[in-house]
Coordinates of C-alpha atoms and ligand atoms in Angstrom, one line a residue:
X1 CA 14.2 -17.8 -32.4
X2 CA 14.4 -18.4 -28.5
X3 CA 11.9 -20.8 -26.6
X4 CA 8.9 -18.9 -26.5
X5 CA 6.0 -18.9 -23.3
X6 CA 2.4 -18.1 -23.0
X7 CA 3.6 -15.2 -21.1
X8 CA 5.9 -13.2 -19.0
X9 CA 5.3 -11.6 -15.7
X10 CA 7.7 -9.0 -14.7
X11 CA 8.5 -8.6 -11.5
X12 CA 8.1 -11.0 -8.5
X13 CA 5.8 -8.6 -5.8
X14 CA 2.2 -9.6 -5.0
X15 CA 1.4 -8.2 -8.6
X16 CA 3.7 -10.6 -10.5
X17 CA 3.3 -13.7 -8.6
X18 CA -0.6 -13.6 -8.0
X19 CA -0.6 -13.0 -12.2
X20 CA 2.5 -16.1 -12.5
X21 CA 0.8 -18.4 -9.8
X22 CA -2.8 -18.4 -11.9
X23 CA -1.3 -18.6 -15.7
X24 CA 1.1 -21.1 -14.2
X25 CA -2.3 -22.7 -12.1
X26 CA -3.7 -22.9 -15.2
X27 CA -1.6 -24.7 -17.3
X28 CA 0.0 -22.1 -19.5
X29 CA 3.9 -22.1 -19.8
X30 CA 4.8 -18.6 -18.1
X31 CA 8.3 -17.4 -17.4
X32 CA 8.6 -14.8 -14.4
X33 CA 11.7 -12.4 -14.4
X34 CA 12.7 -10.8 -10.8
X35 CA 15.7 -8.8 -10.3
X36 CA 16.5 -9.2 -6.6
X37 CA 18.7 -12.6 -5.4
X38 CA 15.4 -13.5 -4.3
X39 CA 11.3 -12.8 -4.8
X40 CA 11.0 -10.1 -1.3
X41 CA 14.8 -8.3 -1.5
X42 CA 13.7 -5.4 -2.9
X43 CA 10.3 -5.1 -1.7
X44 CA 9.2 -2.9 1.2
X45 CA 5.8 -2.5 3.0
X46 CA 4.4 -2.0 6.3
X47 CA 2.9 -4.8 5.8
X48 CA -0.9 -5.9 6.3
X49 CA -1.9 -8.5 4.2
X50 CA -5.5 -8.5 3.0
X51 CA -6.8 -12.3 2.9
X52 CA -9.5 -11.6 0.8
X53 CA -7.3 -10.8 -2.2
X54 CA -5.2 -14.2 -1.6
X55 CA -7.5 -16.3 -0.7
X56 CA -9.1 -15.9 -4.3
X57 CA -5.8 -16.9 -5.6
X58 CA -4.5 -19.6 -3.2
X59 CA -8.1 -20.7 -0.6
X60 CA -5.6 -22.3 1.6
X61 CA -2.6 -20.2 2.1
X62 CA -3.2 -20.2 5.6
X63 CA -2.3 -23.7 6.1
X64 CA 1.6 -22.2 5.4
X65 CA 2.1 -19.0 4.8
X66 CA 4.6 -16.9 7.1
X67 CA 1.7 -14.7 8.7
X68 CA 3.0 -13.0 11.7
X69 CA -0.4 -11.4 14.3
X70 CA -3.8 -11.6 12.5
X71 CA -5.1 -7.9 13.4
X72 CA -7.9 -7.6 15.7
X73 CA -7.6 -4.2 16.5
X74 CA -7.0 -1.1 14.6
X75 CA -6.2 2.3 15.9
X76 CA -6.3 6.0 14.8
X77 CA -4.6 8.9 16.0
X78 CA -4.1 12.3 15.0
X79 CA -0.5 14.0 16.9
X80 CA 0.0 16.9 18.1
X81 CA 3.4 17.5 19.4
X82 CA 2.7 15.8 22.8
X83 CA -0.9 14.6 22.5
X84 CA -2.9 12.2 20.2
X85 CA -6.8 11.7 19.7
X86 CA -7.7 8.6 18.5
X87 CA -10.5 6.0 17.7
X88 CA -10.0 2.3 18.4
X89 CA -12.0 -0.5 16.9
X90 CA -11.2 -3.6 18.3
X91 CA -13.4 -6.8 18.2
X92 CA -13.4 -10.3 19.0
X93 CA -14.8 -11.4 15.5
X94 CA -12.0 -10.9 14.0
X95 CA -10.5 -13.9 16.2
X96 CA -12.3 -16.4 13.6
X97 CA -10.2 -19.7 12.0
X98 CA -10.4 -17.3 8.7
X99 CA -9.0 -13.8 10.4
X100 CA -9.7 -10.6 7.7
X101 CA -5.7 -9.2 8.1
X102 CA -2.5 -10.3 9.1
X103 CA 0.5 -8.3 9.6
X104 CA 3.7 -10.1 7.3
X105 CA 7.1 -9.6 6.9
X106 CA 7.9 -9.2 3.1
X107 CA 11.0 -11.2 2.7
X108 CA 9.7 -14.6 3.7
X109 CA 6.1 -13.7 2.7
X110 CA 7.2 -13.6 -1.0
X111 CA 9.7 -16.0 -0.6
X112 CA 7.0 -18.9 0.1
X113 CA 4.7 -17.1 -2.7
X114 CA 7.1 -17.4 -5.2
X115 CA 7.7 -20.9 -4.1
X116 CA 3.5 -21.4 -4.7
X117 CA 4.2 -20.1 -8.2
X118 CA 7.3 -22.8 -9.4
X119 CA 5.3 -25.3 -7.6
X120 CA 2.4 -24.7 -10.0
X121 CA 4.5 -24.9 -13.0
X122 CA 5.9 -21.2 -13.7
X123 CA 9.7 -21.0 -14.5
X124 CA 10.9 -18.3 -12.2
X125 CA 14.4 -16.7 -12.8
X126 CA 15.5 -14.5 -10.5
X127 CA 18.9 -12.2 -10.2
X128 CA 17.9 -11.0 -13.8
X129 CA 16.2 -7.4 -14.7
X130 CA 14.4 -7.0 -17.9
X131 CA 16.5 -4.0 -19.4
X132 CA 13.6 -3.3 -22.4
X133 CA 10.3 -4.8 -24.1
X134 CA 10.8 -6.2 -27.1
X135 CA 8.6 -4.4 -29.7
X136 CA 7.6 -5.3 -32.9
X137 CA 5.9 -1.8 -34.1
X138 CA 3.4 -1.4 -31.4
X139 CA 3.3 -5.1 -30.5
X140 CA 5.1 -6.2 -27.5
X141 CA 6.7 -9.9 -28.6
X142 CA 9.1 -10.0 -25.5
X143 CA 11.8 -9.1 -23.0
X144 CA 15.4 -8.2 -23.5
X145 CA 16.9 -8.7 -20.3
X146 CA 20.3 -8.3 -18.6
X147 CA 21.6 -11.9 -19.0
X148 CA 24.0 -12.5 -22.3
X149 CA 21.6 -13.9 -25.3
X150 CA 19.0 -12.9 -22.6
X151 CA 16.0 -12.2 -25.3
X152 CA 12.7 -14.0 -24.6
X153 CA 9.5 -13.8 -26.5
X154 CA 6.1 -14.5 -25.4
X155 CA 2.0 -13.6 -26.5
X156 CA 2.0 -11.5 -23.8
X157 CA 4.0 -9.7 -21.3
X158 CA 2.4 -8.6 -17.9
X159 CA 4.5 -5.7 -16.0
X160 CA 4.1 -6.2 -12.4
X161 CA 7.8 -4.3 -11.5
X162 CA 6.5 -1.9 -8.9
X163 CA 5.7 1.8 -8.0
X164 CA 7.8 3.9 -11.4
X165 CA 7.8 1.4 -13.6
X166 CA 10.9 2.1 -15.9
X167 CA 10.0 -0.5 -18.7
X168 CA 6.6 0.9 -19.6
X169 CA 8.6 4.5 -19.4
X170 CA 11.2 3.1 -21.8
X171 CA 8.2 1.8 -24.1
X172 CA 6.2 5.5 -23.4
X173 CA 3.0 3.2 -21.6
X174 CA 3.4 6.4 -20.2
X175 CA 5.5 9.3 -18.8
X176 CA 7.4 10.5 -16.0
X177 CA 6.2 9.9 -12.3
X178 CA 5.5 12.9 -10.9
X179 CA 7.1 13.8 -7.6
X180 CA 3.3 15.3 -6.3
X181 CA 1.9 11.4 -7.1
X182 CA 4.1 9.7 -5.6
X183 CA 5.0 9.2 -1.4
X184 CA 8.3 8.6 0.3
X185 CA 8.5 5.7 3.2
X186 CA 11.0 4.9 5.3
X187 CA 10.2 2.5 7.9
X188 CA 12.4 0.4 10.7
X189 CA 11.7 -3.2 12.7
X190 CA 12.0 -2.8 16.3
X191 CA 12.8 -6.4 18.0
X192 CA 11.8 -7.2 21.7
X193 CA 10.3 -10.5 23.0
X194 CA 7.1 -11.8 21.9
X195 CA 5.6 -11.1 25.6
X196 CA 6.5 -7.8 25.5
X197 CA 4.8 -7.3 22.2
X198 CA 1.4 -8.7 24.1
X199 CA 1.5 -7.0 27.0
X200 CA 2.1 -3.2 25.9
X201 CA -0.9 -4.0 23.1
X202 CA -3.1 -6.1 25.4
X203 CA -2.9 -9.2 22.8
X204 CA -2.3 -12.9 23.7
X205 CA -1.6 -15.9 20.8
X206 CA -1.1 -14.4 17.4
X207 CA -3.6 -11.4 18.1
X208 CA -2.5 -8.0 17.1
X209 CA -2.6 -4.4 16.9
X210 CA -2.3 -1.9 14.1
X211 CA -2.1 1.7 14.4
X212 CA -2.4 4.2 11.6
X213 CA -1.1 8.0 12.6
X214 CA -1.7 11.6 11.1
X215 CA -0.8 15.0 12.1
X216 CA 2.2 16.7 13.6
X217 CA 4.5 14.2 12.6
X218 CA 4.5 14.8 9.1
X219 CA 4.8 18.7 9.8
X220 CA 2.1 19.4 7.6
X221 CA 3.8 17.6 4.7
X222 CA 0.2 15.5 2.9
X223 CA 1.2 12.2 4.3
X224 CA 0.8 9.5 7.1
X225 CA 1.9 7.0 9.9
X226 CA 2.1 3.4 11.1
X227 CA 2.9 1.3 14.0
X228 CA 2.0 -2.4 13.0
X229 CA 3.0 -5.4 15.9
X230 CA 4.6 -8.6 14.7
X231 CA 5.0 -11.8 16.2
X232 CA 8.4 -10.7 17.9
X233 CA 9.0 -7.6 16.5
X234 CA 7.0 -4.0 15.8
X235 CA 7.2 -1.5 12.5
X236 CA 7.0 1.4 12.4
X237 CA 6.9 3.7 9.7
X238 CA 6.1 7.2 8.0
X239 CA 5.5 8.5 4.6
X240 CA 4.9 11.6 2.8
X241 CA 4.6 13.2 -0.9
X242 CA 8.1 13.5 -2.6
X243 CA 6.7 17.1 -3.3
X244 CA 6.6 17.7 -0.4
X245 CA 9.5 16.4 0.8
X246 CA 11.6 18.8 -1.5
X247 CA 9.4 21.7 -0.8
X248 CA 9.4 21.7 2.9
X249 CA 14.2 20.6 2.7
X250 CA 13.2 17.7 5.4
X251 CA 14.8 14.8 5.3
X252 CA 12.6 11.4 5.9
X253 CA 14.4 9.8 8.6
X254 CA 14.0 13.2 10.5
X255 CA 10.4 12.6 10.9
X256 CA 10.8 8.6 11.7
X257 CA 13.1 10.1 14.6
X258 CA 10.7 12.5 15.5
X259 CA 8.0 9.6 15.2
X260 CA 10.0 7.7 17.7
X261 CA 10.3 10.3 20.1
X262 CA 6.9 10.9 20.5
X263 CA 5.6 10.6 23.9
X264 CA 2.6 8.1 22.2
X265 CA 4.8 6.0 20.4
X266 CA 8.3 6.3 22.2
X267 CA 6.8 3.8 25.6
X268 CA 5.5 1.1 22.7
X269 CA 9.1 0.6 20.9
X270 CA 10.7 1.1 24.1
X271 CA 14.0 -1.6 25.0
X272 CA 13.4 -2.8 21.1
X273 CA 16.8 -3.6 18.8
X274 CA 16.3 -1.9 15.6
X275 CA 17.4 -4.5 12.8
X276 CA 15.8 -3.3 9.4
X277 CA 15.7 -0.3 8.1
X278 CA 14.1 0.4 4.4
X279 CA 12.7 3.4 2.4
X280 CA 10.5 2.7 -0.7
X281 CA 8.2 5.2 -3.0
X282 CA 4.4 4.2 -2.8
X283 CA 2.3 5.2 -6.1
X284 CA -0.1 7.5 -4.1
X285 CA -1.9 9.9 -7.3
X286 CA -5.0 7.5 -7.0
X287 CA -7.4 7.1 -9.6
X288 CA -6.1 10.5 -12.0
X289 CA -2.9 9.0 -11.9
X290 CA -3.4 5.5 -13.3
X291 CA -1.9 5.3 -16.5
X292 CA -3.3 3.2 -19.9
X293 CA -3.3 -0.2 -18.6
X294 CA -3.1 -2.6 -21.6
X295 CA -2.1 -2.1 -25.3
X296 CA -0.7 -4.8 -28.0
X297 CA 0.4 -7.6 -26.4
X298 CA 1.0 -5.9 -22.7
X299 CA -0.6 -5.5 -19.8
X300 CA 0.6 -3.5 -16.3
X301 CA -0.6 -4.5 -12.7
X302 CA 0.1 -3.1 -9.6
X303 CA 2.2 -0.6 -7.8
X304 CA 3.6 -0.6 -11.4
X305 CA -0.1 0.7 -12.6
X306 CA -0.4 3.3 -9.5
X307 CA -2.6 0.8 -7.8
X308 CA -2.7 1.9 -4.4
X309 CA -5.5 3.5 -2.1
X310 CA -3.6 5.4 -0.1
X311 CA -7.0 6.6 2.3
X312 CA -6.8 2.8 3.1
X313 CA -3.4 2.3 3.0
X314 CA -4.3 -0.8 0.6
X315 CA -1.5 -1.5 -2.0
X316 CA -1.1 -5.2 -2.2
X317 CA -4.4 -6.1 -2.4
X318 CA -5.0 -4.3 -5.2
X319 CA -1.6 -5.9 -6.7
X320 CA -2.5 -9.3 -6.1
X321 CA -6.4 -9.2 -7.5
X322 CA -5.2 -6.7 -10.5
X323 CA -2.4 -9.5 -11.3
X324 CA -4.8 -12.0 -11.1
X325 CA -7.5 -10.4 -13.0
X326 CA -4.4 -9.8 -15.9
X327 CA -3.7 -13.3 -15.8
X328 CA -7.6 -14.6 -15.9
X329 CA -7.6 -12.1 -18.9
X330 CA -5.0 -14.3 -20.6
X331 CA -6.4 -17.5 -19.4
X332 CA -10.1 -16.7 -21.2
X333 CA -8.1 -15.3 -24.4
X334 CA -6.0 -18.3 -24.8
X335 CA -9.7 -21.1 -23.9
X336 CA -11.0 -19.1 -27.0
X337 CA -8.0 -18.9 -28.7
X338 CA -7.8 -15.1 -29.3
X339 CA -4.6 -13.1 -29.9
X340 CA -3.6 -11.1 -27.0
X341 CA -4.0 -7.9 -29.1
X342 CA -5.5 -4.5 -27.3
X343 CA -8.4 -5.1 -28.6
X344 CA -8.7 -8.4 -26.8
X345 CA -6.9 -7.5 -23.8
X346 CA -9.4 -4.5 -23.1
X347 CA -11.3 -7.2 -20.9
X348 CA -8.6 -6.8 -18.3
X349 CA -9.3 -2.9 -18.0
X350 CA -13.3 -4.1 -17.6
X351 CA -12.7 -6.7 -15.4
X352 CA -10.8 -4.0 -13.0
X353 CA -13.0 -1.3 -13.6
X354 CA -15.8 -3.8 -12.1
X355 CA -13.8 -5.3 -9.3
X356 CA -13.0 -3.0 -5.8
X357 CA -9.9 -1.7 -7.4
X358 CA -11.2 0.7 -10.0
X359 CA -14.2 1.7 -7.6
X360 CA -12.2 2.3 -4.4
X361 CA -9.7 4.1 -6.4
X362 CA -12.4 6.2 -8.5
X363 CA -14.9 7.0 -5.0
X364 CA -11.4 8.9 -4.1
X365 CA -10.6 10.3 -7.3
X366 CA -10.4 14.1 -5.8
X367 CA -8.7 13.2 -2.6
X368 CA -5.1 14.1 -3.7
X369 CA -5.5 17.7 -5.1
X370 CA -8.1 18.3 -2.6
X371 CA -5.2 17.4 0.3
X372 CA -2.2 19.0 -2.0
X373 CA -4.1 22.2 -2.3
X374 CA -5.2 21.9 1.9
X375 CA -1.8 21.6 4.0
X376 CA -4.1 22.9 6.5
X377 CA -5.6 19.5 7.1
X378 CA -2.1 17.9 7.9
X379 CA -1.1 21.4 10.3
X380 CA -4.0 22.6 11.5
X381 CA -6.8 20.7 11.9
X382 CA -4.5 18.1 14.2
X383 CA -3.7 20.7 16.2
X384 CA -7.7 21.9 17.1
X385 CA -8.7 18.5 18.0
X386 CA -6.2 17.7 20.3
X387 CA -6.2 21.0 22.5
X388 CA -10.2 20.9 22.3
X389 CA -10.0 17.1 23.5
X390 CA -7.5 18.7 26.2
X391 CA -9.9 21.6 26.9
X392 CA -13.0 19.7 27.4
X393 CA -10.9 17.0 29.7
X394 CA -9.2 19.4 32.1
X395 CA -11.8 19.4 35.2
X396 CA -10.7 22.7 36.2
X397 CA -13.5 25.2 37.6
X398 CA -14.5 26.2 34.5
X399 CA -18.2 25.6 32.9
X400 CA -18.7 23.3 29.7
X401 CA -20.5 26.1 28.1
X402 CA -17.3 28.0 28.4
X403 CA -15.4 25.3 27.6
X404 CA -17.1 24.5 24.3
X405 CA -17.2 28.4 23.5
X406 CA -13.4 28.5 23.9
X407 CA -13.3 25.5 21.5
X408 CA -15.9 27.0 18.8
X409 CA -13.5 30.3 19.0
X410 CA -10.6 28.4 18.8
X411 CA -11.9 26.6 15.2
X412 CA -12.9 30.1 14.0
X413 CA -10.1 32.0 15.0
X414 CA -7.5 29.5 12.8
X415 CA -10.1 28.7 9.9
X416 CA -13.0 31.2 10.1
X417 CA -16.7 30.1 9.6
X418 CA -16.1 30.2 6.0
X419 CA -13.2 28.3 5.8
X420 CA -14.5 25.9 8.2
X421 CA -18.0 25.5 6.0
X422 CA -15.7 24.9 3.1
X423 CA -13.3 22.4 4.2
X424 CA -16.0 20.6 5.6
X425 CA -17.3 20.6 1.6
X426 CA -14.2 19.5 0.2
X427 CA -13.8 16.6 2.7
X428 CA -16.8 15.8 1.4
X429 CA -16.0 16.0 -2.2
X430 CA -12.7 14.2 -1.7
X431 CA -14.6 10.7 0.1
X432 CA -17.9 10.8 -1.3
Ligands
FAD501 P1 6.4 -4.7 -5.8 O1 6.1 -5.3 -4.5 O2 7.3 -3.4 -5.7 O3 7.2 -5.7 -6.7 C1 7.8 -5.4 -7.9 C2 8.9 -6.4 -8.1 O4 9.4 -6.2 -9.5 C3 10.1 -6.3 -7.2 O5 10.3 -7.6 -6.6 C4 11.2 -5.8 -8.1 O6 12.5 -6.3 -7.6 C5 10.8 -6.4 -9.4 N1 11.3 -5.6 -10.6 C6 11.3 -4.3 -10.8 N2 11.8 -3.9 -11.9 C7 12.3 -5.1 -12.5 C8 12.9 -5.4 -13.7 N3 13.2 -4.5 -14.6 N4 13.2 -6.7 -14.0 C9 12.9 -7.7 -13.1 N5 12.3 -7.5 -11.9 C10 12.0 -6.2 -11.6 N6 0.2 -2.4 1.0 C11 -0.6 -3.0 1.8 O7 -1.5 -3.7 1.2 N7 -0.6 -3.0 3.2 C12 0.3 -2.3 3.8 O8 0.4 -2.3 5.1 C13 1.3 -1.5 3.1 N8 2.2 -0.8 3.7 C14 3.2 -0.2 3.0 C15 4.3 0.4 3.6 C16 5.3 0.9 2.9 C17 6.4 1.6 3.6 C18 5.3 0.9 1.5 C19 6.5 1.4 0.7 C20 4.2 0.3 0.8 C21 3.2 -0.3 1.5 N9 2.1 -1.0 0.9 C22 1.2 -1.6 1.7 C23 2.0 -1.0 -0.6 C24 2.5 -2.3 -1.1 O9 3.8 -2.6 -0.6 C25 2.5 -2.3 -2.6 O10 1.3 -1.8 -3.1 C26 2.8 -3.7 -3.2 O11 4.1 -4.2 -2.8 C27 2.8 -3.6 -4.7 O12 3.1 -4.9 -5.2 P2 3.7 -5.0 -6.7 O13 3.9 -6.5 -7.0 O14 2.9 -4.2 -7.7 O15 5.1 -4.3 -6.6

């Protein structure tokens, strides 16, 4: 029979190597599998990093990790075609020695994890998929993967390969993603000089901005924005439901052209070289959609796991402290010498259940049918704010009173009181 580790960790995202770096951390032998030439190919996010969720894994990852602009201030804008209302929340708290978010760029981020993760012991192969799961009856035993005599065994096998998991398909974990729980992104890198950068977001050093974006843009499709800065560099990005995407006949770049052109974005990415583009499916049917997440000898983490709160626009957070929480699962199993059986991996389930995770995702659990079944929040609602902020703003002879009638009438006349009083319930419902 083949060498045989303490585990294997599919999959080398935030998921795979948070789980890889502690095993590994901990002394157990653990082999991690990636398919692209290297860990960050075939990964795409927006991307802000969380430090909380790597700092539990690696306290010091500050000291050399590619971070590109710690964020220190976020704004929020809802479109209309040629206006946005917004909220900003900047402060000068954020500019601590231990700064809450960083905006990354994927590639080299997970280059330098991965590097954390053979440096603490793990054997990491990359260029190689895992084509199946090796089962023996229910038990998973091992990998078969897409190198010749490329069949490895292990006591367990942690699936951290992202958002539509095909191996825990293939091994019916569970079934088909379905196109209403799951959003498409596309998103591009704009270059221009690091100055620039600071002076359009009033930034200096390593400060920056992040912008999340909702309304007109996404043509009522259930879905979002983003304009994140980077050291030299600014993303931008949009997303919607893949349901919605082939209900509606648009086309996602359509609506990243559209994004551009927008007389609130179009100044900010002004004079920039586009150099990246990427598209990439984000889990987004929240706590309903989470599929079993352990059984005989397996465990799944991640994007891979629907792991994502997409109110928050949180994803690898969740990856890194659910593939950590797998791998501390293995850890205590293996100190007591227990059998990685579902019985005993059930602690992982409990241990994410307790943690942020499984309560962020559950306080949200009616959020995506309550939004499928409301385009009206995407369409309408966007609409009403802007041209009531436009309304009250225009000093033009007439009376507040009036003004703020014209406004009521306006929210009646495309919702009615009744439809107001309700979606004002199901918001409600949907965050409480
Ligand atoms: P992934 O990062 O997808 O990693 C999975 C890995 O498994 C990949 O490297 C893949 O190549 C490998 N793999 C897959 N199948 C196999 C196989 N059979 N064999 C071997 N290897 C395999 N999250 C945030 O926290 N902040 C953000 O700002 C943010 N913005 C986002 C913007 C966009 C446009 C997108 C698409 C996502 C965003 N997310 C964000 C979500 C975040 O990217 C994901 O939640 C996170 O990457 C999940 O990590 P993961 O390790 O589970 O999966």
């Amino acid at each position: 029979m083949a060498e045989k580790f303490d585990a294997i960790v599919v999959g080398a995202g935030p998921a795979g190597n948070a789980a890889a770096y502690t095993m590994a951390k901990a002394g157990l032998s653990v082999l991690q599998l990636e398919r692209g030439e290297t860990p960050g190919t075939k990964n795409v996010q927006g991307a802000i990093l969380y430090a909380d969720a790597l700092e539990r894994i690696i306290p010091d990852f500050r000291d050399d990790a590619p971070l590109e602009r710690h964020v220190i201030e976020q704004r929020m804008w809802v479109l209309d075609e040629k206006s946005f209302i917004g909220t900003n929340y900047r402060s000068d708290a954020f500019n601590s020695d231990q700064p809450n978010r960083y905006t990354i760029l994927r590639a080299p981020f997970d280059k330098w994890f991965s590097g954390k993760v053979k440096e603490a012991g793990a054997l990491v192969i990359c260029e190689t998929t895992v084509t199946e799961l090796i089962q023996e009856g229910k038990k998973v035993i091992g990998v078969r993967t897409d190198r010749e005599g490329g069949d490895i065994y292990a006591d367990v096998v942690i699936l951290a390969d992202g958002v539509n998991s095909l191996l825990a398909k293939k091994a019916g974990f569970h079934g088909e993603l379905e196109a209403k729980n799951v959003a498409l992104a596309v998103k591009e890198i704009h270059f221009l000089p690091e100055e620039v950068v600071q002076s359009r977001f009033n930034i200096k050093g390593n400060e920056g901005v992040v912008i999340e974006i909702a309304g007109a843009v996404t043509h009522g499709m259930v879905g979002t924005a983003f304009l994140y800065t980077n050291k030299e560099s600014i993303t931008l990005g949009i997303g919607c439901l893949l349901s919605d995407f082939k209900k509606a006949g648009i086309a996602p770049y359509t609506l990243l052209e559209e994004l551009k052109a927008h007389p609130a974005i179009a100044p900010l990415i002004e004079g920039g070289e586009m150099k990246e583009y990427a598209a990439h499916l984000i889990p987004e049917g929240g706590y309903k959609a989470v599929p079993t997440l352990y059984g005989e000898g397996w465990m799944i983490a991640g994007d891979s796991a629907g792991l994502v709160n997409a109110v928050h626009r949180e994803g690898s957070n969740l990856a890194m402290t659910s593939g950590r929480l797998a791998a501390e699962t293995v850890i205590a199993l293996k100190e007591r010498e227990l059998a990685c059986t579902a019985l005993h991996l059930a602690r992982y389930k409990t241990a994410l259940d307790d943690s942020f995770v499984m309560k962020d995702l559950r306080k949200y659990k009616e959020l995506p049918d309550i939004l499928h079944g409301n385009p009206h929040f995407f369409s309408v609602y966007p609409q009403l704010l802007n041209r009531a902020a436009h309304t009250m703003l225009m000093v033009d002879g007439q009376d507040k009173h009036s003004k703020e009638k014209t406004i009521r009438g306006s929210f009646v006349q495309q919702r009615s009181l009744w439809g107001l009083v309700g979606d004002a319930y199901r918001m409600w419902r949907a965050t409480r």
